[in-house]
XYZ file of C-alpha atoms in Angstrom:
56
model
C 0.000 0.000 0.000
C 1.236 3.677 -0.419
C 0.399 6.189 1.953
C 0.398 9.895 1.367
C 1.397 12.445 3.882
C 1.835 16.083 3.745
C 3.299 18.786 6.130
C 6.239 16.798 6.646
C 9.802 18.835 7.282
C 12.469 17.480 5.110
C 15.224 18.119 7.822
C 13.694 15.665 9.698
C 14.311 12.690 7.519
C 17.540 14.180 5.678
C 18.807 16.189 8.691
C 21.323 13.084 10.043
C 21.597 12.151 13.487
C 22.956 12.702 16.254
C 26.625 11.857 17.782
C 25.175 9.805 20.634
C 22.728 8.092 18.833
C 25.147 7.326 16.533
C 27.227 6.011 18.971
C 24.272 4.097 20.680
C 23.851 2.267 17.512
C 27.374 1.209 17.106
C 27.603 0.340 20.394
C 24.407 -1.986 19.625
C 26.062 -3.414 16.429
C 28.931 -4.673 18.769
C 26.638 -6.434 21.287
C 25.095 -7.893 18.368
C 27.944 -9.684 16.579
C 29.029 -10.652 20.405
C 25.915 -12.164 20.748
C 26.213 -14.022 17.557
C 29.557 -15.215 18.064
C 28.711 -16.711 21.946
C 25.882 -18.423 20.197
C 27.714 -20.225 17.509
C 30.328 -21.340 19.776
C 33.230 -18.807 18.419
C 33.640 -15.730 20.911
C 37.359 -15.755 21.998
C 37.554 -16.485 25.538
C 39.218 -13.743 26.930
C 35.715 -11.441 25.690
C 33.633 -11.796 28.929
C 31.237 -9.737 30.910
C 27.940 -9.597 32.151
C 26.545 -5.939 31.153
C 26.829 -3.791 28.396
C 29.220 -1.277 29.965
C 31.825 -4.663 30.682
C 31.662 -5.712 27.392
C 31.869 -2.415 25.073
């Protein structure tokens, strides 16, 4: 389906981010391919932690 909206301000969708959301979102990305790699089996040992803040 297509949906039409109008008033929108194009600095919203083309104006970027921010540098801690940016930041928040690589930080995510990391915890992600941790996650991956404990699950298959192939995170190095010596990566350990139990929060966020121990493992970034």
């Amino acid at each position: 389906g297509t949906v039409i909206i109008g008033g929108l301000n194009p600095s919203v969708i083309q104006g970027g981010i921010s540098g801690w959301l940016r930041q928040e979102f690589r930080e995510l990305e990391m915890l992600n391919d941790i996650t991956r790699a404990k699950l298959a089996g192939t995170l190095h040992p010596f990566i350990e932690g139990q929060d966020r803040v121990q493992l970034v």
